[in-house]
C-alpha cells in the first residue's frame, strides 16, 4: 500500500508541474440570490431612511457604493421589526467605499442614515453614500437544487458534540467542524469554506471566488448550525450563525486545482472556532473520512456514512471522469452549497481534500475532492506561507 501511495503521490505532483490537471465544468457555486438594480442617494447631513422591498424574497443584502460618511455619522441596515440590525460608522467595512451590508432575512430591509451632531445643522454637501443595487434571496426552492443520491445520510453537526449520540463515532468531528464556515458571495451564491492555520486564512473553491472583487464581497459565517442534535436547519441560510467577516482579500487561487485561499480581516474574532491543518502526505485508498459542510446553504451538517451503513472512505484517486479530471473520489452525500468543504481523515482529523463537485447519481456515484497534495504543491510554488497549516 505504501509503495502504491508513493507512486500515486509522485504522479500527482508531476501532473502539477506539467499542468495537465484541471477541474471539470460542472463545478459551480449554489445560486441563492440575484442582483436587483436600484438608485438611492443619501446626502450628507440630511437624516433619511428608505425601505427596500422585494416580494417573495428570502433575504435582502444591500450594496453600498461611494461610501463617504463623516465622523459621527451612522447608517443602520435592519429588518422592519429590528430583530436583525447592522450599524456602520465612518469606516464602513474595513474602510471600503463599496461593500455589502449584512444579510437581512425576509422581503424587506430598512436603511437609516443618521448624521452626526456636527453635521445635523450643516448644509448638504454631496452624497454620503449611494445604493445602486441589492441582492434578493430566491424563494425557498427557487434556486437550482440537487437531490441526494439514495438516502440523505447527512447529520446535524451538533450530533457529534461531546455527550451527543454520535460523539463516539467521530470523537473530534464537532470540534474540527467549528472551523467550517458558510460563505455568501456577492449576496447571490453560497459555498463552504474553512479556517486553515492560525493566522486567519480561509480555503474554499476557486469556482466560488473568481477574483479579488468577489473576495471583497464575501460574508463569512461561523457556527451556522442547529443548537441541538434533533434540530433542523433546512432552508437557504437556515440557523443563522455569527458573521465574523463581511469582506476578505484574495491570497492565492488556482482554477486548475479549484482552490482559493483568502485572508480575513484582523478584526475578525476567530478564536472560538479553531482551525484545520493539512496532511502533507495526503490520503490513501480505503481511508475513512468525514465531511462537515453546508449543502444547500442549510445549517452545518456532516456527511460520514454511506447508504449501506459503511463509513465514508476514499474509493480511488483518479483524473478521469465526468466531474473533475483530478482528485480523490468518494461516495457520500453532498450537494450544491458544499463546494469548498474539507475532506477530513477519521484517524487524525487532518484535511485530505477540498470538495469540488458531485459526480451525479450515475452508478457508481462518485463525488470528487481536489487532492490536498496538489494544493500544497501549488501553494509552495507560489511562495504562500500559512502559519500552522500542517
Tab-separated table of C-alpha atoms in Angstrom:
chain	number	residue	atom	x	y	z
A	1	UNK	CA	0.000	0.000	0.000
A	2	UNK	CA	2.782	2.460	0.876
A	3	UNK	CA	4.550	1.818	-2.449
A	4	UNK	CA	1.334	2.409	-4.388
A	5	UNK	CA	0.653	5.581	-2.399
A	6	UNK	CA	4.155	6.883	-3.132
A	7	UNK	CA	3.721	6.231	-6.848
A	8	UNK	CA	0.324	7.942	-6.854
A	9	UNK	CA	1.740	10.928	-4.987
A	10	UNK	CA	4.681	11.252	-7.388
A	11	UNK	CA	2.397	11.071	-10.402
A	12	UNK	CA	0.027	13.676	-8.984
A	13	UNK	CA	2.880	16.069	-8.276
A	14	UNK	CA	4.239	15.505	-11.785
A	15	UNK	CA	0.865	16.453	-13.193
A	16	UNK	CA	1.020	19.695	-11.200
A	17	UNK	CA	4.293	20.604	-12.880
A	18	UNK	CA	3.043	19.651	-16.335
A	19	UNK	CA	-0.241	21.498	-15.840
A	20	UNK	CA	-2.266	18.548	-17.118
A	21	UNK	CA	-4.957	18.513	-14.440
A	22	UNK	CA	-7.941	20.756	-14.133
A	23	UNK	CA	-11.423	20.847	-12.619
A	24	UNK	CA	-14.412	19.876	-14.698
A	25	UNK	CA	-17.088	22.222	-15.982
A	26	UNK	CA	-19.811	21.070	-13.561
A	27	UNK	CA	-18.141	22.826	-10.620
A	28	UNK	CA	-20.261	25.813	-9.643
A	29	UNK	CA	-21.445	27.601	-6.508
A	30	UNK	CA	-25.050	27.339	-5.369
A	31	UNK	CA	-27.155	30.270	-6.550
A	32	UNK	CA	-29.369	31.503	-3.708
A	33	UNK	CA	-29.979	35.108	-4.770
A	34	UNK	CA	-29.943	37.574	-7.636
A	35	UNK	CA	-28.881	41.175	-8.156
A	36	UNK	CA	-31.515	43.906	-8.467
A	37	UNK	CA	-30.687	47.398	-9.723
A	38	UNK	CA	-31.899	50.485	-7.853
A	39	UNK	CA	-30.821	54.113	-7.374
A	40	UNK	CA	-30.949	55.509	-3.850
A	41	UNK	CA	-28.863	58.513	-2.786
A	42	UNK	CA	-28.352	59.604	0.836
A	43	UNK	CA	-26.991	63.157	1.199
A	44	UNK	CA	-24.557	64.196	3.915
A	45	UNK	CA	-26.147	65.916	6.866
A	46	UNK	CA	-29.708	65.008	5.871
A	47	UNK	CA	-31.330	62.379	8.060
A	48	UNK	CA	-33.109	59.983	5.772
A	49	UNK	CA	-34.471	56.445	5.587
A	50	UNK	CA	-35.551	54.132	2.792
A	51	UNK	CA	-37.120	50.698	2.700
A	52	UNK	CA	-36.287	48.123	0.050
A	53	UNK	CA	-38.976	45.523	-0.522
A	54	UNK	CA	-38.888	42.565	-2.890
A	55	UNK	CA	-41.969	40.310	-2.763
A	56	UNK	CA	-41.216	36.650	-2.018
A	57	UNK	CA	-37.531	37.363	-1.353
A	58	UNK	CA	-35.987	35.169	1.330
A	59	UNK	CA	-33.427	37.846	2.232
A	60	UNK	CA	-32.094	41.264	1.250
A	61	UNK	CA	-28.402	42.221	1.044
A	62	UNK	CA	-27.742	45.913	0.397
A	63	UNK	CA	-24.773	47.029	-1.734
A	64	UNK	CA	-23.196	50.334	-0.639
A	65	UNK	CA	-21.423	52.487	-3.245
A	66	UNK	CA	-19.364	55.692	-2.856
A	67	UNK	CA	-19.493	55.328	0.924
A	68	UNK	CA	-18.110	58.566	2.416
A	69	UNK	CA	-19.580	59.164	5.850
A	70	UNK	CA	-18.378	61.975	8.086
A	71	UNK	CA	-17.153	61.442	11.627
A	72	UNK	CA	-20.117	60.753	13.890
A	73	UNK	CA	-22.474	59.663	11.097
A	74	UNK	CA	-24.241	56.311	11.396
A	75	UNK	CA	-26.011	54.006	8.974
A	76	UNK	CA	-28.343	51.268	10.181
A	77	UNK	CA	-29.486	48.424	7.934
A	78	UNK	CA	-32.208	46.436	9.638
A	79	UNK	CA	-35.303	44.324	9.302
A	80	UNK	CA	-38.618	46.174	9.734
A	81	UNK	CA	-39.036	44.663	13.212
A	82	UNK	CA	-35.392	45.497	14.096
A	83	UNK	CA	-34.686	41.908	15.167
A	84	UNK	CA	-31.812	41.934	12.673
A	85	UNK	CA	-29.738	45.125	12.535
A	86	UNK	CA	-26.283	46.170	11.330
A	87	UNK	CA	-24.726	49.526	12.230
A	88	UNK	CA	-21.934	51.172	10.233
A	89	UNK	CA	-19.888	54.252	11.042
A	90	UNK	CA	-17.332	56.316	9.199
A	91	UNK	CA	-15.154	53.259	8.457
A	92	UNK	CA	-17.971	51.187	6.952
A	93	UNK	CA	-16.485	47.738	6.347
A	94	UNK	CA	-12.690	47.828	6.515
A	95	UNK	CA	-12.688	51.379	5.061
A	96	UNK	CA	-14.013	50.213	1.690
A	97	UNK	CA	-16.098	52.636	-0.376
A	98	UNK	CA	-18.070	49.784	-1.968
A	99	UNK	CA	-19.222	46.885	0.205
A	100	UNK	CA	-22.084	44.521	1.005
A	101	UNK	CA	-24.109	45.071	4.167
A	102	UNK	CA	-25.150	42.211	6.421
A	103	UNK	CA	-27.924	39.869	5.348
A	104	UNK	CA	-31.437	40.846	6.429
A	105	UNK	CA	-33.871	37.894	6.321
A	106	UNK	CA	-37.266	38.375	4.719
A	107	UNK	CA	-38.710	40.544	1.968
A	108	UNK	CA	-37.724	43.988	3.270
A	109	UNK	CA	-34.728	45.913	4.589
A	110	UNK	CA	-34.737	49.392	6.121
A	111	UNK	CA	-31.757	51.727	5.560
A	112	UNK	CA	-31.447	54.628	8.010
A	113	UNK	CA	-28.878	57.422	7.741
A	114	UNK	CA	-28.310	59.420	10.946
A	115	UNK	CA	-25.854	62.325	10.579
A	116	UNK	CA	-23.570	63.188	13.470
A	117	UNK	CA	-24.302	66.196	15.684
A	118	UNK	CA	-21.698	68.292	13.865
A	119	UNK	CA	-23.421	67.621	10.531
A	120	UNK	CA	-27.094	67.776	11.513
A	121	UNK	CA	-27.368	71.567	11.069
A	122	UNK	CA	-24.954	71.861	8.161
A	123	UNK	CA	-25.939	72.327	4.558
A	124	UNK	CA	-25.918	69.181	2.419
A	125	UNK	CA	-22.532	68.695	0.752
A	126	UNK	CA	-22.864	65.802	-1.634
A	127	UNK	CA	-23.767	62.132	-1.187
A	128	UNK	CA	-22.866	60.291	1.992
A	129	UNK	CA	-23.398	57.061	0.051
A	130	UNK	CA	-25.417	55.514	-2.738
A	131	UNK	CA	-27.257	52.225	-3.075
A	132	UNK	CA	-27.218	51.237	-6.725
A	133	UNK	CA	-28.126	47.586	-6.254
A	134	UNK	CA	-29.084	44.923	-3.763
A	135	UNK	CA	-29.382	41.149	-3.757
A	136	UNK	CA	-32.690	39.439	-3.177
A	137	UNK	CA	-32.730	35.896	-1.885
A	138	UNK	CA	-34.520	33.494	-4.177
A	139	UNK	CA	-37.691	31.978	-2.702
A	140	UNK	CA	-37.352	28.604	-0.998
A	141	UNK	CA	-36.843	26.088	-3.794
A	142	UNK	CA	-36.342	28.882	-6.303
A	143	UNK	CA	-32.623	28.243	-6.842
A	144	UNK	CA	-31.121	25.307	-8.634
A	145	UNK	CA	-31.331	22.237	-6.435
A	146	UNK	CA	-29.726	18.824	-6.420
A	147	UNK	CA	-31.132	15.654	-4.938
A	148	UNK	CA	-29.109	13.493	-2.611
A	149	UNK	CA	-28.491	10.089	-4.186
A	150	UNK	CA	-30.366	7.437	-2.219
A	151	UNK	CA	-30.969	8.158	1.466
A	152	UNK	CA	-29.783	11.504	2.824
A	153	UNK	CA	-27.219	10.408	5.390
A	154	UNK	CA	-26.039	13.873	6.416
A	155	UNK	CA	-26.425	14.552	10.136
A	156	UNK	CA	-26.658	17.790	12.124
A	157	UNK	CA	-23.184	18.820	13.277
A	158	UNK	CA	-24.358	19.046	16.896
A	159	UNK	CA	-24.912	15.273	16.972
A	160	UNK	CA	-21.114	14.836	17.143
A	161	UNK	CA	-20.619	17.178	20.115
A	162	UNK	CA	-19.404	15.645	23.401
A	163	UNK	CA	-22.210	13.761	25.109
A	164	UNK	CA	-24.309	13.585	21.934
A	165	UNK	CA	-25.363	10.346	20.151
A	166	UNK	CA	-22.585	10.283	17.525
A	167	UNK	CA	-19.706	11.614	19.610
A	168	UNK	CA	-18.100	8.175	19.800
A	169	UNK	CA	-18.363	7.591	16.046
A	170	UNK	CA	-16.169	10.590	15.207
A	171	UNK	CA	-14.849	11.964	18.530
A	172	UNK	CA	-13.388	15.236	17.184
A	173	UNK	CA	-15.819	15.848	14.329
A	174	UNK	CA	-17.718	18.584	16.152
A	175	UNK	CA	-14.633	20.393	17.400
A	176	UNK	CA	-12.951	20.334	13.985
A	177	UNK	CA	-16.207	21.276	12.300
A	178	UNK	CA	-16.271	24.549	14.223
A	179	UNK	CA	-13.672	25.831	11.746
A	180	UNK	CA	-16.075	25.307	8.822
A	181	UNK	CA	-17.857	28.416	7.509
A	182	UNK	CA	-20.872	29.150	5.359
A	183	UNK	CA	-19.982	31.656	2.654
A	184	UNK	CA	-22.296	34.092	0.901
A	185	UNK	CA	-20.599	35.598	-2.140
A	186	UNK	CA	-21.881	38.895	-3.574
A	187	UNK	CA	-25.192	38.221	-1.869
A	188	UNK	CA	-26.126	35.691	-4.519
A	189	UNK	CA	-24.074	32.485	-4.257
A	190	UNK	CA	-23.343	30.118	-1.381
A	191	UNK	CA	-20.334	27.887	-0.764
A	192	UNK	CA	-18.495	26.310	2.149
A	193	UNK	CA	-15.047	27.315	3.401
A	194	UNK	CA	-12.841	26.600	6.394
A	195	UNK	CA	-10.191	28.223	8.525
A	196	UNK	CA	-6.725	26.856	7.836
A	197	UNK	CA	-3.735	27.671	10.025
A	198	UNK	CA	-3.626	30.136	12.900
A	199	UNK	CA	-3.404	33.465	11.051
A	200	UNK	CA	-6.946	33.962	9.737
A	201	UNK	CA	-6.688	32.222	6.364
A	202	UNK	CA	-9.700	30.529	4.789
A	203	UNK	CA	-9.792	27.956	1.998
A	204	UNK	CA	-12.617	27.339	-0.464
A	205	UNK	CA	-13.006	26.548	-4.171
A	206	UNK	CA	-11.708	28.770	-6.942
A	207	UNK	CA	-15.091	28.446	-8.632
A	208	UNK	CA	-16.613	30.193	-5.599
A	209	UNK	CA	-14.252	33.182	-5.837
A	210	UNK	CA	-13.374	34.303	-9.341
A	211	UNK	CA	-11.296	37.350	-8.409
A	212	UNK	CA	-10.371	39.951	-5.784
A	213	UNK	CA	-13.637	41.846	-6.319
A	214	UNK	CA	-15.646	38.758	-5.378
A	215	UNK	CA	-13.417	38.109	-2.377
A	216	UNK	CA	-14.113	41.653	-1.190
A	217	UNK	CA	-17.857	40.937	-1.249
A	218	UNK	CA	-17.924	37.749	0.769
A	219	UNK	CA	-19.718	37.165	4.050
A	220	UNK	CA	-18.053	34.563	6.281
A	221	UNK	CA	-20.471	32.995	8.755
A	222	UNK	CA	-19.295	30.671	11.527
A	223	UNK	CA	-21.333	28.350	13.785
A	224	UNK	CA	-24.321	28.271	11.423
A	225	UNK	CA	-25.764	25.088	12.879
A	226	UNK	CA	-28.619	23.692	14.923
A	227	UNK	CA	-28.371	24.202	18.669
A	228	UNK	CA	-29.214	20.556	19.361
A	229	UNK	CA	-28.906	17.171	17.679
A	230	UNK	CA	-32.590	16.727	16.892
A	231	UNK	CA	-32.945	20.166	15.352
A	232	UNK	CA	-33.236	21.118	11.726
A	233	UNK	CA	-31.704	23.930	9.696
A	234	UNK	CA	-33.495	23.472	6.406
A	235	UNK	CA	-33.905	26.448	4.115
A	236	UNK	CA	-31.494	28.894	2.497
A	237	UNK	CA	-29.082	30.145	5.150
A	238	UNK	CA	-31.027	28.404	7.905
A	239	UNK	CA	-29.812	28.535	11.526
A	240	UNK	CA	-28.026	31.862	11.330
A	241	UNK	CA	-24.572	31.864	12.872
A	242	UNK	CA	-22.015	34.579	13.584
A	243	UNK	CA	-20.900	36.741	10.648
A	244	UNK	CA	-17.221	37.109	11.549
A	245	UNK	CA	-16.286	38.959	8.352
A	246	UNK	CA	-18.107	40.940	5.683
A	247	UNK	CA	-15.100	41.052	3.370
A	248	UNK	CA	-11.932	39.085	2.596
A	249	UNK	CA	-8.818	39.522	0.494
A	250	UNK	CA	-7.572	37.040	-2.085
A	251	UNK	CA	-4.193	35.474	-1.244
A	252	UNK	CA	-3.899	32.679	-3.815
A	253	UNK	CA	-6.088	30.999	-6.406
A	254	UNK	CA	-5.689	28.211	-8.949
A	255	UNK	CA	-8.614	27.274	-11.163
A	256	UNK	CA	-6.865	24.119	-12.346
A	257	UNK	CA	-6.849	22.755	-8.803
A	258	UNK	CA	-10.062	24.587	-7.900
A	259	UNK	CA	-8.847	26.201	-4.706
A	260	UNK	CA	-8.673	29.720	-3.337
A	261	UNK	CA	-7.029	30.967	-0.157
A	262	UNK	CA	-8.489	34.102	1.390
A	263	UNK	CA	-7.414	36.269	4.317
A	264	UNK	CA	-9.956	37.505	6.820
A	265	UNK	CA	-9.621	40.987	8.357
A	266	UNK	CA	-7.534	41.338	11.506
A	267	UNK	CA	-10.709	42.463	13.277
A	268	UNK	CA	-12.373	39.058	12.778
A	269	UNK	CA	-12.849	37.229	16.083
A	270	UNK	CA	-11.876	33.662	15.193
A	271	UNK	CA	-10.595	32.216	18.465
A	272	UNK	CA	-13.815	30.282	19.315
A	273	UNK	CA	-13.585	28.224	16.124
A	274	UNK	CA	-10.035	26.915	15.968
A	275	UNK	CA	-8.569	25.936	12.610
A	276	UNK	CA	-7.842	22.925	10.438
A	277	UNK	CA	-4.482	21.535	9.361
A	278	UNK	CA	-3.400	19.807	6.154
A	279	UNK	CA	-1.814	16.369	5.853
A	280	UNK	CA	1.213	16.768	3.609
A	281	UNK	CA	1.283	13.080	2.717
A	282	UNK	CA	-2.368	13.129	1.630
A	283	UNK	CA	-4.832	10.290	1.989
A	284	UNK	CA	-4.862	6.689	0.800
A	285	UNK	CA	-7.364	4.340	-0.802
A	286	UNK	CA	-9.953	2.958	1.655
A	287	UNK	CA	-9.093	5.567	4.290
A	288	UNK	CA	-12.175	6.569	6.306
A	289	UNK	CA	-13.221	10.206	6.017
A	290	UNK	CA	-15.957	12.645	7.044
A	291	UNK	CA	-17.079	15.969	5.583
A	292	UNK	CA	-18.587	18.884	7.539
A	293	UNK	CA	-20.447	21.005	5.000
A	294	UNK	CA	-23.201	23.480	4.172
A	295	UNK	CA	-25.023	21.544	1.447
A	296	UNK	CA	-27.971	23.555	0.056
A	297	UNK	CA	-26.705	26.513	2.143
A	298	UNK	CA	-28.512	24.932	5.105
A	299	UNK	CA	-27.084	24.799	8.593
A	300	UNK	CA	-23.920	22.755	9.036
A	301	UNK	CA	-24.224	19.005	8.656
A	302	UNK	CA	-21.714	16.177	8.481
A	303	UNK	CA	-21.545	13.507	5.802
A	304	UNK	CA	-19.903	10.454	7.356
A	305	UNK	CA	-21.793	7.304	6.374
A	306	UNK	CA	-22.918	5.622	3.149
A	307	UNK	CA	-26.366	4.236	2.367
A	308	UNK	CA	-25.053	0.725	3.040
A	309	UNK	CA	-24.030	1.670	6.578
A	310	UNK	CA	-20.307	1.829	5.932
A	311	UNK	CA	-18.324	4.893	6.908
A	312	UNK	CA	-17.314	7.210	4.063
A	313	UNK	CA	-13.946	6.279	2.591
A	314	UNK	CA	-11.642	7.241	-0.263
A	315	UNK	CA	-12.584	4.980	-3.146
A	316	UNK	CA	-9.772	5.901	-5.518
A	317	UNK	CA	-7.517	8.599	-6.878
A	318	UNK	CA	-8.316	9.469	-10.460
A	319	UNK	CA	-8.070	12.191	-13.052
A	320	UNK	CA	-10.604	10.754	-15.481
A	321	UNK	CA	-14.340	11.245	-15.114
A	322	UNK	CA	-17.327	13.475	-15.737
A	323	UNK	CA	-17.000	15.703	-12.691
A	324	UNK	CA	-13.344	16.580	-12.390
A	325	UNK	CA	-10.160	15.435	-14.036
A	326	UNK	CA	-8.135	15.001	-10.877
A	327	UNK	CA	-8.560	14.335	-7.199
A	328	UNK	CA	-9.748	11.815	-4.688
A	329	UNK	CA	-13.093	10.137	-5.203
A	330	UNK	CA	-15.609	9.029	-2.625
A	331	UNK	CA	-19.258	8.092	-2.309
A	332	UNK	CA	-21.225	10.259	0.065
A	333	UNK	CA	-23.975	12.789	0.494
A	334	UNK	CA	-23.017	16.291	-0.627
A	335	UNK	CA	-24.924	18.639	-2.914
A	336	UNK	CA	-24.783	22.261	-4.077
A	337	UNK	CA	-23.504	24.595	-1.377
A	338	UNK	CA	-20.941	22.046	-0.187
A	339	UNK	CA	-18.351	23.316	-2.672
A	340	UNK	CA	-15.200	24.102	-0.717
A	341	UNK	CA	-15.858	21.694	2.163
A	342	UNK	CA	-12.886	19.918	3.761
A	343	UNK	CA	-12.468	16.159	3.460
A	344	UNK	CA	-11.148	15.123	6.870
A	345	UNK	CA	-9.379	11.924	7.852
A	346	UNK	CA	-11.221	9.986	10.537
A	347	UNK	CA	-7.894	8.938	12.055
A	348	UNK	CA	-6.101	12.247	12.668
A	349	UNK	CA	-8.743	14.809	11.602
A	350	UNK	CA	-6.408	16.461	9.089
A	351	UNK	CA	-7.529	17.730	5.690
A	352	UNK	CA	-7.021	15.309	2.797
A	353	UNK	CA	-9.024	17.074	0.116
A	354	UNK	CA	-11.195	20.004	-0.898
A	355	UNK	CA	-14.690	19.108	-2.144
A	356	UNK	CA	-15.015	20.309	-5.724
A	357	UNK	CA	-18.130	18.761	-7.245
A	358	UNK	CA	-20.614	15.940	-7.263
A	359	UNK	CA	-20.474	13.198	-9.849
A	360	UNK	CA	-24.260	12.916	-10.019
A	361	UNK	CA	-26.305	9.812	-9.345
A	362	UNK	CA	-24.962	7.562	-12.059
A	363	UNK	CA	-23.691	4.172	-10.926
A	364	UNK	CA	-21.269	4.114	-9.311
A	365	UNK	CA	-21.948	7.524	-7.748
A	366	UNK	CA	-18.682	9.350	-7.120
A	367	UNK	CA	-18.050	12.769	-5.644
A	368	UNK	CA	-14.712	14.434	-6.198
A	369	UNK	CA	-12.391	16.436	-3.985
A	370	UNK	CA	-9.179	18.115	-5.044
A	371	UNK	CA	-6.221	16.213	-3.592
A	372	UNK	CA	-4.658	18.339	-0.856
A	373	UNK	CA	-1.173	17.357	-2.070
A	374	UNK	CA	-1.785	19.190	-5.335
A	375	UNK	CA	-2.942	22.276	-3.472
A	376	UNK	CA	0.042	22.200	-1.106
A	377	UNK	CA	2.437	21.855	-4.043
A	378	UNK	CA	0.833	24.813	-5.802
A	379	UNK	CA	0.910	26.990	-2.681
A	380	UNK	CA	4.592	26.195	-2.213
A	381	UNK	CA	5.313	27.044	-5.853
A	382	UNK	CA	3.668	30.425	-5.265
A	383	UNK	CA	5.632	31.046	-2.068
A	384	UNK	CA	2.450	31.254	0.013
A	385	UNK	CA	3.035	30.559	3.700
A	386	UNK	CA	0.105	29.780	6.013
A	387	UNK	CA	1.262	29.653	9.647
A	388	UNK	CA	0.473	26.382	11.446
A	389	UNK	CA	-1.152	24.861	8.359
A	390	UNK	CA	0.494	21.452	8.921
